[in-house]
Tab-separated table of C-alpha atoms and ligand atoms in Angstrom:
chain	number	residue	atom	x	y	z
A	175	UNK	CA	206.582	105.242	57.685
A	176	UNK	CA	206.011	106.193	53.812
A	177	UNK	CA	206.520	109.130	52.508
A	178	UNK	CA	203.615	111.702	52.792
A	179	UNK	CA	201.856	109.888	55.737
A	180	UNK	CA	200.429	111.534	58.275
A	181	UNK	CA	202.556	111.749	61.679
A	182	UNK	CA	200.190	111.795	64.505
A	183	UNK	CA	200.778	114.915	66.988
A	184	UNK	CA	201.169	113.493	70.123
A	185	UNK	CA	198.709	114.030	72.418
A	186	UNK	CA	197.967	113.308	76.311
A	187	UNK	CA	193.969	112.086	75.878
A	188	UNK	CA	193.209	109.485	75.580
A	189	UNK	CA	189.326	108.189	75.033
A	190	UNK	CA	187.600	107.191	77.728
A	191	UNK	CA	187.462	103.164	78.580
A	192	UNK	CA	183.682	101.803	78.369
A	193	UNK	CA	183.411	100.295	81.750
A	194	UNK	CA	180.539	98.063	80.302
A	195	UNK	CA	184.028	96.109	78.630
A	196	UNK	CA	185.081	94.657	81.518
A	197	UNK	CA	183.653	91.639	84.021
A	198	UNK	CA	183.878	92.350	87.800
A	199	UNK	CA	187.573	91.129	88.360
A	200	UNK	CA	187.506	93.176	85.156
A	201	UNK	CA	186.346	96.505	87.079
A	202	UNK	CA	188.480	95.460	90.213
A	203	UNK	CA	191.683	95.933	87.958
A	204	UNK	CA	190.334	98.931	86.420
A	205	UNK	CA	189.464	100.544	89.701
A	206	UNK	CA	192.657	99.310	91.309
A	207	UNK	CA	194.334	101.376	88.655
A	208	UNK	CA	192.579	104.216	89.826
A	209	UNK	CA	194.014	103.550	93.673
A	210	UNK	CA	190.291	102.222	94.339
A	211	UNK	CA	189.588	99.489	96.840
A	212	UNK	CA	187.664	96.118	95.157
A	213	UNK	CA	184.325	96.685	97.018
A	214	UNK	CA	184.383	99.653	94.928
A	215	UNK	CA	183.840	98.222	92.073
A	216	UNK	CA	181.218	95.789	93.229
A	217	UNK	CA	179.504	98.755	94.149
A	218	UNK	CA	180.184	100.222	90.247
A	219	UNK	CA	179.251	97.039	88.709
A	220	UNK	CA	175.891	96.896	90.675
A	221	UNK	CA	174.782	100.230	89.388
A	222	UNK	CA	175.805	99.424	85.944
A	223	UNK	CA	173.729	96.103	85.579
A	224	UNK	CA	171.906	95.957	87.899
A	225	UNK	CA	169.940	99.962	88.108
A	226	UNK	CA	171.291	100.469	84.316
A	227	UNK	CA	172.716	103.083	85.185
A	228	UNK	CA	174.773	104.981	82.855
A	229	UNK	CA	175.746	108.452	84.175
A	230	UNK	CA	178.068	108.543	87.237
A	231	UNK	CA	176.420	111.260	89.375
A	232	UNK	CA	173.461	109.214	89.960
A	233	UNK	CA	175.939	106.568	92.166
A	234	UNK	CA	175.363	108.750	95.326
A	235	UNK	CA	177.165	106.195	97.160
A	236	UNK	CA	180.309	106.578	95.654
A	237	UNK	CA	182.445	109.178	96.965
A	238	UNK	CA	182.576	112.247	94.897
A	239	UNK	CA	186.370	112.375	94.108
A	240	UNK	CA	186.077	108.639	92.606
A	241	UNK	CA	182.921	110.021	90.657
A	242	UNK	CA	184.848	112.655	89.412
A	243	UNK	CA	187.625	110.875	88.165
A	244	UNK	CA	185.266	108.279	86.471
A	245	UNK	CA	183.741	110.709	84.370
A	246	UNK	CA	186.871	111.749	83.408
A	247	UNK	CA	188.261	109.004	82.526
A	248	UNK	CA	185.271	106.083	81.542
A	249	UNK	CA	182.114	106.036	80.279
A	250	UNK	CA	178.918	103.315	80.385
A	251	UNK	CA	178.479	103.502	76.674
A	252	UNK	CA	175.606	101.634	75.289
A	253	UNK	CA	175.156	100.832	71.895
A	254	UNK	CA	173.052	103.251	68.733
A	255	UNK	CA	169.817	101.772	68.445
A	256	UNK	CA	168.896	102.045	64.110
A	257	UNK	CA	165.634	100.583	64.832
A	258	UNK	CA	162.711	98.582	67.300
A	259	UNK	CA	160.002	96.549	65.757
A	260	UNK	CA	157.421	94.375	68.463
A	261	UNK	CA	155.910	91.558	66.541
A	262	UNK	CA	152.275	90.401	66.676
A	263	UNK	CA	153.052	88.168	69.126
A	264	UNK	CA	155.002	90.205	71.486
A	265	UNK	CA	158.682	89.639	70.367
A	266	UNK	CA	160.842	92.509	69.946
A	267	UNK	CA	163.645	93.277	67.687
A	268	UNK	CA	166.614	95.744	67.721
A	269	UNK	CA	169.070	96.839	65.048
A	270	UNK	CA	172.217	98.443	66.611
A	271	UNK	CA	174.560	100.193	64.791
A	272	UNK	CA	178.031	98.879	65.728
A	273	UNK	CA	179.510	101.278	63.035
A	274	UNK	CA	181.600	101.419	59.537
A	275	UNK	CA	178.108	100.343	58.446
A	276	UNK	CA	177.571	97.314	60.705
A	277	UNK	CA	174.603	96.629	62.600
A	278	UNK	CA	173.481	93.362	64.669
A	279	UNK	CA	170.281	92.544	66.276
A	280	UNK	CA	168.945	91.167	69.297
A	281	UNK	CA	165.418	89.652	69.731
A	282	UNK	CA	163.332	89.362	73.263
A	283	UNK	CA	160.783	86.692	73.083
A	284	UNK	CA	158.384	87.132	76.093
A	285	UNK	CA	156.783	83.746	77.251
A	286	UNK	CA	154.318	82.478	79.945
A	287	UNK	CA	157.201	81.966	82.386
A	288	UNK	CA	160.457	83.494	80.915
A	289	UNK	CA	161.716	86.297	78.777
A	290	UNK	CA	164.357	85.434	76.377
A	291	UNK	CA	167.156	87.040	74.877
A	292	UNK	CA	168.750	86.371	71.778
A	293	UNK	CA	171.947	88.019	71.439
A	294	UNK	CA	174.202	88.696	69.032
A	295	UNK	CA	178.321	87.717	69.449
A	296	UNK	CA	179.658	89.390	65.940
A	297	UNK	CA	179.009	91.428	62.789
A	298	UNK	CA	178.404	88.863	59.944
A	299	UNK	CA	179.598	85.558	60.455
A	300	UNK	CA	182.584	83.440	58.616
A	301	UNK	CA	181.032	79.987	59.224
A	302	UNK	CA	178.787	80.473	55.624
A	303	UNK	CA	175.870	77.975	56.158
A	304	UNK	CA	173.867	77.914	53.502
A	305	UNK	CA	170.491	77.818	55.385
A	306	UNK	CA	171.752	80.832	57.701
A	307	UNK	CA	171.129	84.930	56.214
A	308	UNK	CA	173.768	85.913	58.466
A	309	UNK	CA	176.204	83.329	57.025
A	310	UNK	CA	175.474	84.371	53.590
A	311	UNK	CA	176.147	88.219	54.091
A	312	UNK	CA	180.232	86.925	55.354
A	313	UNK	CA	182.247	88.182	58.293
A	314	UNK	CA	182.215	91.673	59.216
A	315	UNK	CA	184.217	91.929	62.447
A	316	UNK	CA	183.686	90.321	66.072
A	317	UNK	CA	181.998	92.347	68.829
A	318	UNK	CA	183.709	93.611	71.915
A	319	UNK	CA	182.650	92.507	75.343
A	320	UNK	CA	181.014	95.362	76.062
A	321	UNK	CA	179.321	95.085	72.526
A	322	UNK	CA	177.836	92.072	73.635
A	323	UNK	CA	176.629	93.012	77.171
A	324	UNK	CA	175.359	96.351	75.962
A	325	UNK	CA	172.681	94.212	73.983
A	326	UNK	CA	171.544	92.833	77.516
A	327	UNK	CA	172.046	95.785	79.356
A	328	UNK	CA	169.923	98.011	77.149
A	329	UNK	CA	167.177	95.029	76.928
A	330	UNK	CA	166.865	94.605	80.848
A	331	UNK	CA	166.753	98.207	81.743
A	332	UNK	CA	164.494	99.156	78.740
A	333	UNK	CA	161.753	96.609	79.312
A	334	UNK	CA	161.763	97.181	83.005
A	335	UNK	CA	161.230	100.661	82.808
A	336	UNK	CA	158.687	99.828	79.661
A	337	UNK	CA	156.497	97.736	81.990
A	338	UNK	CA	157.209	99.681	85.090
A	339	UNK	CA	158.695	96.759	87.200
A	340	UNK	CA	162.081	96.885	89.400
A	341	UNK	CA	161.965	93.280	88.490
A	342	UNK	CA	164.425	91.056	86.243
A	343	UNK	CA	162.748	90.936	83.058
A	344	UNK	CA	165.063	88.726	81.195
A	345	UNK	CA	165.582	85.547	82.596
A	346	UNK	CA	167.161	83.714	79.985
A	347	UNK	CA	170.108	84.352	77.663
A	348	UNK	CA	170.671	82.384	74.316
A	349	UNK	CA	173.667	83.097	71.775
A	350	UNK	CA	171.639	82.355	68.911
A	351	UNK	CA	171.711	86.166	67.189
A	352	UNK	CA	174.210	86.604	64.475
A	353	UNK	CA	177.843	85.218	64.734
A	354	UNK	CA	179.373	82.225	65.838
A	355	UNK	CA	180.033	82.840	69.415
A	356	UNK	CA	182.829	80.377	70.049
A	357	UNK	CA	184.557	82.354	67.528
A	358	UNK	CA	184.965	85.154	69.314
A	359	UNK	CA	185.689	83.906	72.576
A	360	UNK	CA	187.807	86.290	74.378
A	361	UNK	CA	185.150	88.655	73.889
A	362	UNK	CA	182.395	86.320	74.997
A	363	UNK	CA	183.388	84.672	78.264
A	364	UNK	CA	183.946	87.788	79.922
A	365	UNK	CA	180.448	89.074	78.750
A	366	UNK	CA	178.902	85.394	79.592
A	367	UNK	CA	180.946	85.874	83.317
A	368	UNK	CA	178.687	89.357	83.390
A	369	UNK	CA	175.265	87.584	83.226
A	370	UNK	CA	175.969	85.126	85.418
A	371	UNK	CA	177.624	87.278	87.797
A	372	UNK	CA	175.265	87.462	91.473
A	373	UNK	CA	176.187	91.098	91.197
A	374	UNK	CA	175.737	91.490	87.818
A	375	UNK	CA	172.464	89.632	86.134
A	376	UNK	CA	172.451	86.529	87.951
A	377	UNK	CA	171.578	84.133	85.918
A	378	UNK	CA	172.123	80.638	86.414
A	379	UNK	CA	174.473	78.394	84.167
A	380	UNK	CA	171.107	76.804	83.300
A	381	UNK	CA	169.640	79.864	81.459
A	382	UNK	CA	172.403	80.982	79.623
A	383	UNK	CA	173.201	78.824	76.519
A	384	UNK	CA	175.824	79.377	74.036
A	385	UNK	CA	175.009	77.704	70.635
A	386	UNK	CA	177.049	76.856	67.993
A	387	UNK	CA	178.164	75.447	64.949
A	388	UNK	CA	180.749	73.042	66.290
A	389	UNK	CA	183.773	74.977	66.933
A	390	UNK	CA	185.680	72.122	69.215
A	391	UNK	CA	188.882	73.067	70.837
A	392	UNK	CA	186.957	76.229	71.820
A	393	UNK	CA	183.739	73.966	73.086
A	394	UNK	CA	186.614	72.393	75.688
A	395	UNK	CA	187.604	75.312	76.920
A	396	UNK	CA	184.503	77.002	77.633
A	397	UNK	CA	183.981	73.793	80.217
A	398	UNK	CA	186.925	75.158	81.675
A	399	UNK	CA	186.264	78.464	81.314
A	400	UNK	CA	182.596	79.005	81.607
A	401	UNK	CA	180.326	76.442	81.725
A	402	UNK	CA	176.753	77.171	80.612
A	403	UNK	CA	174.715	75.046	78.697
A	404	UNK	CA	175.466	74.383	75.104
A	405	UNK	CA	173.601	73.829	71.868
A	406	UNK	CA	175.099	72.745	68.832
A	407	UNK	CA	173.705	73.218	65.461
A	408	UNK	CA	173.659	70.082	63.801
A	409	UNK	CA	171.501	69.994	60.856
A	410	UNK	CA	172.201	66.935	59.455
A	411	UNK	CA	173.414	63.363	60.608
A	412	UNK	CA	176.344	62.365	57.690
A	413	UNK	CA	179.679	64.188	57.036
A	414	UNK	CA	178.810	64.696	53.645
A	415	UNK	CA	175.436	66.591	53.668
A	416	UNK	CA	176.703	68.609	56.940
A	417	UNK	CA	179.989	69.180	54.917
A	418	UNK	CA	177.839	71.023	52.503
A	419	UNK	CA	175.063	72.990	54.787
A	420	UNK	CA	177.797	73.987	57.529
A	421	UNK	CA	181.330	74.347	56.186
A	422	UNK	CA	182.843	74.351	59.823
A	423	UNK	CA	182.275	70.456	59.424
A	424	UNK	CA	185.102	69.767	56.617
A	425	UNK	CA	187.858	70.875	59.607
A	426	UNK	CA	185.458	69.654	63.060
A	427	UNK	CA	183.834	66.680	61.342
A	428	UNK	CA	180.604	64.843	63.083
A	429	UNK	CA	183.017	62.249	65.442
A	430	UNK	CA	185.119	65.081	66.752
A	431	UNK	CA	181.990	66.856	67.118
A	432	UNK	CA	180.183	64.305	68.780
A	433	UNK	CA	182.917	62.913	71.216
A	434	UNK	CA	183.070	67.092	72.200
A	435	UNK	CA	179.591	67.066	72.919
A	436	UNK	CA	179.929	64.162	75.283
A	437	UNK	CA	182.968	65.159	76.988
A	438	UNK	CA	181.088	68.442	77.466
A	439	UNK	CA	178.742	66.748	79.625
A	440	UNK	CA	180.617	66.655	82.264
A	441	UNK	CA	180.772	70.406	82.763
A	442	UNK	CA	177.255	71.259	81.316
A	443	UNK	CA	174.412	72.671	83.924
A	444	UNK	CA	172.349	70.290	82.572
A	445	UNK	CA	172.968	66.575	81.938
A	446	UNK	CA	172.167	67.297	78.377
A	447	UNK	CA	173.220	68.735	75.363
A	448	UNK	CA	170.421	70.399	72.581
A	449	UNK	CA	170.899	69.601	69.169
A	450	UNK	CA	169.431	71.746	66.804
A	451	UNK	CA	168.442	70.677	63.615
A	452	UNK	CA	166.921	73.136	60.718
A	453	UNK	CA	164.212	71.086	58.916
A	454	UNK	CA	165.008	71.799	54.950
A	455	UNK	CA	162.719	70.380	52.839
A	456	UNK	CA	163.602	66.782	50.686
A	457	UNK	CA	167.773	67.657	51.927
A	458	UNK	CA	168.075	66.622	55.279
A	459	UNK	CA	163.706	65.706	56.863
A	460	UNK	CA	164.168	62.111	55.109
A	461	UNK	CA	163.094	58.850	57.083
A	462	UNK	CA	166.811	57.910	56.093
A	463	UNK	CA	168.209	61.183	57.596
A	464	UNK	CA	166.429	60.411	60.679
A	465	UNK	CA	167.250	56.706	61.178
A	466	UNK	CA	171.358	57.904	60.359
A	467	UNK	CA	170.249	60.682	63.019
A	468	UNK	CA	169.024	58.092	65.255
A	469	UNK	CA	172.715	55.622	64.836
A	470	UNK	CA	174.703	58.548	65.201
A	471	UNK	CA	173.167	60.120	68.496
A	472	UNK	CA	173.611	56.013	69.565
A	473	UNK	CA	176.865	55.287	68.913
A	474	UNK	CA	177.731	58.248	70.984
A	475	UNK	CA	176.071	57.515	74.179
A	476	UNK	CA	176.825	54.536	75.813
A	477	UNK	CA	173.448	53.499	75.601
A	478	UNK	CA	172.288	56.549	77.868
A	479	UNK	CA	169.535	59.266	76.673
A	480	UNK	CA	172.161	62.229	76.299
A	481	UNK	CA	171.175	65.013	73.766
A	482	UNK	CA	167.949	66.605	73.210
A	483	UNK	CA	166.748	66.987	69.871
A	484	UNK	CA	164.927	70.694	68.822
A	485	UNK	CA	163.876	70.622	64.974
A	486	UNK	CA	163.793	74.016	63.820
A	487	UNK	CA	161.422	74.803	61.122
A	488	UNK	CA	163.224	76.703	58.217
A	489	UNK	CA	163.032	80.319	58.112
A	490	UNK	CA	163.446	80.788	54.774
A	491	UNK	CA	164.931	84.073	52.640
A	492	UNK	CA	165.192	84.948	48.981
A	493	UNK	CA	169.297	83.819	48.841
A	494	UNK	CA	168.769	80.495	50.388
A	495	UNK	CA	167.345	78.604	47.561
A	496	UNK	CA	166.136	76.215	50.021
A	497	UNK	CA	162.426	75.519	51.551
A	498	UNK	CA	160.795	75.122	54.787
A	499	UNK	CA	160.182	71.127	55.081
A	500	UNK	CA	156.290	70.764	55.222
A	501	UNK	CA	154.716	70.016	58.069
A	502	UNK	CA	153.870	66.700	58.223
A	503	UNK	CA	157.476	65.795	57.132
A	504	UNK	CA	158.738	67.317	60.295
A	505	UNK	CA	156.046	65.522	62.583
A	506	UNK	CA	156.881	61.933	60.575
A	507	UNK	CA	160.955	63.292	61.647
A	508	UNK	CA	159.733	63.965	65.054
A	509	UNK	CA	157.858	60.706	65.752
A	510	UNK	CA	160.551	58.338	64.260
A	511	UNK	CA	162.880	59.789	66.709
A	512	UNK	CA	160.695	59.773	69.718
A	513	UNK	CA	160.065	56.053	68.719
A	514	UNK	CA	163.513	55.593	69.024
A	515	UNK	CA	163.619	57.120	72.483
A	516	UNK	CA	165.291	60.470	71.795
A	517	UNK	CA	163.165	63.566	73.383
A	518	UNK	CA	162.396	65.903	70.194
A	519	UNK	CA	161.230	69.370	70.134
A	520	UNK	CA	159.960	71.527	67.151
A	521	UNK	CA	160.909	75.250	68.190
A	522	UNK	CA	157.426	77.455	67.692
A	523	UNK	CA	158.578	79.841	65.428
A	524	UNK	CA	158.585	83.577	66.843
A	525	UNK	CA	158.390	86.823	65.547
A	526	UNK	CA	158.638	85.751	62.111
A	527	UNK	CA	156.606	88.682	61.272
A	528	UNK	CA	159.128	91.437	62.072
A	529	UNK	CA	162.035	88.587	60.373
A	530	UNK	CA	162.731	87.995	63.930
A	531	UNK	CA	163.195	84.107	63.838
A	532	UNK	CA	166.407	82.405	63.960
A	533	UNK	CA	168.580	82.540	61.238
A	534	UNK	CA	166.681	85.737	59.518
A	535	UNK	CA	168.903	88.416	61.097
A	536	UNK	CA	170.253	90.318	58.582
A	537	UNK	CA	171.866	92.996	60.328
A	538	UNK	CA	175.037	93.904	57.855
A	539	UNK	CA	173.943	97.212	56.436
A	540	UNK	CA	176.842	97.492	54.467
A	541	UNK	CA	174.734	97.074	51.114
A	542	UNK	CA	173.418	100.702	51.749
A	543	UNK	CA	170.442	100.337	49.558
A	544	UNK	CA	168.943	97.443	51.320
A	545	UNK	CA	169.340	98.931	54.478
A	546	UNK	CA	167.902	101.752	53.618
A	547	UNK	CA	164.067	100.279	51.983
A	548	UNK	CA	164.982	97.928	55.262
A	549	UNK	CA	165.029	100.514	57.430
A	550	UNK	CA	162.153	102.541	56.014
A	551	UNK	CA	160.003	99.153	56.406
A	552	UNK	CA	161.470	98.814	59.999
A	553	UNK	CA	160.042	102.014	61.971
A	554	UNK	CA	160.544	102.696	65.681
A	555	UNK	CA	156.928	101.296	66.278
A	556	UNK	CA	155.397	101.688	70.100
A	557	UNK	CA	155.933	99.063	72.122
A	558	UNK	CA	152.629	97.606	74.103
A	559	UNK	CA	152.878	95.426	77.238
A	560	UNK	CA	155.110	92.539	76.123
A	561	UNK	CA	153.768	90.239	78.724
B	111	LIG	N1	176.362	80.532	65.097
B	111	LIG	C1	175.649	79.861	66.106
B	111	LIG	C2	174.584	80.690	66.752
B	111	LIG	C3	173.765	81.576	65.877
B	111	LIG	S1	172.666	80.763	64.792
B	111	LIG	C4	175.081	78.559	65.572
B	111	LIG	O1	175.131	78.328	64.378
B	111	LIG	O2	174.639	77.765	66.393
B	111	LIG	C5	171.364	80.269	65.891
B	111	LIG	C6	170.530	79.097	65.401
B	111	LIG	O3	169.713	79.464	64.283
B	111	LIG	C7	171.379	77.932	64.934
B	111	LIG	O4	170.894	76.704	65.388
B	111	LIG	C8	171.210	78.022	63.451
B	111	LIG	O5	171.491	76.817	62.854
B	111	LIG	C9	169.782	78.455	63.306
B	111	LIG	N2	169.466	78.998	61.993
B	111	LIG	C10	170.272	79.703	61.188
B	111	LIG	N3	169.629	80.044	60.045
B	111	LIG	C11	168.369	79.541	60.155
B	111	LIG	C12	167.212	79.609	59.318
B	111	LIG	N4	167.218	80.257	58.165
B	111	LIG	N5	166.102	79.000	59.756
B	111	LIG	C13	166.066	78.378	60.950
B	111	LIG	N6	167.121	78.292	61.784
B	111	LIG	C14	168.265	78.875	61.397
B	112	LIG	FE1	177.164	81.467	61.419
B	112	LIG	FE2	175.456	80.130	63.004
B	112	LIG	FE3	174.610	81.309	60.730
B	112	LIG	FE4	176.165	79.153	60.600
B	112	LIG	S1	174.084	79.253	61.471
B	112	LIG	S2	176.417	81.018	59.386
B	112	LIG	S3	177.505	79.462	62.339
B	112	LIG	S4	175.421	82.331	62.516
């Protein structure tokens, strides 16, 4: 120790452990620990996800000693919410603080037949695409598990008591809010186990999708591990323009990425995988990008339709220096790979209003000034029915 440093006193608390950290066989340790039978903490993890609850003496059917010692010793902690913005069209934004002057988002888009959420997996992110805000802001820190879930958690609970329903809300999960989820994985498959969980959110594999940049050996072991469906972020069909718009490329490059994809297959919920593919205007929405787009999704598949295609239209801001491609470049896109047989979607672009579209959270609020005029422009604003 050097000289002059503090010496912590010792001391017998210790802070109390967020039970929203932990998956069920998560809380089954936990409450074994406490000399509590498994069923326990089914019953636990029932009232936490699935009635939101937060406050132990509401669990009436827990027996009052364990309720005692639970609010002794845990809490159900959610995270701060900074601010709440409902776009024109419904969607809904949150800034959390996740402190030391982080903040992430999450975004609920409401649809005919499904509410999404777009959650967040870290503070920042290290991957540095040049198309992405949160890539340009750098890494802050990865979120806990119960950082992660908390997003959900407050989401479900909030919008069911908004619309006055004791039905699931959210139906669908996507990891497409700031960070690169496969780089933070310890923290994510317990939180992805959570939402799947029959006594948690059930969801089905189906509805939860983890996207990302192309992180392989992580992409292998979340077939193992956790198999929900997967979309990888493309954005461009040549080593050396993806080299340039995702960095991850230069140490995962586009045949290790592809032959991943396809071994992925055999674990995905779906017997696809999405490719996603931000439309930049005159760098990668080129008849020549498309027809290299086109060989490279072919020499993959064994002559079998294998990948979906979803061209994202550009969201762009200030630090970018790059544009939306116009629109009839991205139809001309579309249509040359439809003739070639691959199915092609162009996202609808959501929220873009409240800066609520993909790759627009900014959540960092480490530059203090910005987050302050941010802020100020982002009131708490009342929330109407969102569908
Ligand atoms: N890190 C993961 C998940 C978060 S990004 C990933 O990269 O996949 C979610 C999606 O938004 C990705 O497909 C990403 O490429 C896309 N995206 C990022 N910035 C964007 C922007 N400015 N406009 C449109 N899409 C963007
Ligand atoms: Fe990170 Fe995804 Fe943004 Fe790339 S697109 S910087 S991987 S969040």
């Amino acid at each position: 120790m050097a000289p002059g440093q503090h010496v912590p006193m010792s001391t017998t608390s210790t802070s109390p452990t967020n039970l929203l950290n932990f998956d069920l066989p998560g809380l089954v340790a936990y409450c074994q620990s406490l000399g509590e039978k498994p069923f326990r903490a089914t019953q636990l993890f029932r009232w936490i996800h699935q009635r939101g609850a937060s406050d132990f003496t509401q669990m009436t059917d827990l027996a009052k000693s364990l309720r005692e010692k639970l609010s002794t010793q845990a809490c159900i902690e959610g995270l701060k919410i900074l601010t709440q913005q409902e776009s024109r069209d419904g969607t809904i934004k949150w800034l959390f603080d996740v402190g030391d002057g982080n903040a992430v988002e999450s975004v609920f888009i409401p649809e005919d037949d499904r509410g999404t959420l777009c959650v967040s997996s870290q503070a920042g992110c290290a991957v540095g695409c040049r198309f992405c805000s949160t890539g340009h802001q750098g890494f802050s820190r990865n979120l806990t598990t119960g950082e992660i879930i908390a997003q959900l958690w407050f989401a479900e609970h909030f919008l069911r008591r908004h619309l006055g329903t004791s039905e699931r809300v959210i139906t669908n999960v996507v990891m497409m809010g700031m960070g690169e989820p496969l780089q933070n994985y310890a923290a994510l498959v317990p939180a992805l186990k959570t939402m799947l969980d029959d006594h948690g959110y059930g969801l089905s594999r189906r509805r939860v999708t983890v996207s990302t940049s192309g992180v392989v050996p992580m992409r292998e072991r979340l077939g193992q591990d956790c198999p929900v469906a997967l979309a990888v972020s493309l954005h461009a069909p040549n080593d050396a323009l993806r080299n340039d718009l995702v960095p991850l490329n230069k140490k995962y490059p586009l045949a290790e990425l592809m032959a991943a994809c396809q071994s992925y297959l055999a674990f995905a919920p779906r017997d696809f995988i999405t490719f996603e593919y931000c439309m930049l205007d005159g760098v990668n929405d080129q008849p020549e990008h498309a027809q290299q787009l086109i060989d490279l999704v072919r020499s993959h598949g064994q002559g079998k339709a294998w990948c979906k295609l979803n061209l994202i239209p550009f969201n762009p801001f200030p630090q970018s220096g790059l544009q939306r491609s116009g629109h009839a470049a991205v139809q001309r896109f579309a249509q040359l790979l439809v003739d070639a047989g691959i199915v092609t979607t162009v996202r609808k672009t959501r929220g873009d209003d409240i800066d609520a579209a993909c790759g627009q959270l900014a959540g960092d609020v480490k530059d203090r000034t910005r987050a302050a005029e941010r802020m100020a422009k982002q009131r708490t604003i009342s929330i109407h029915r969102a569908r």
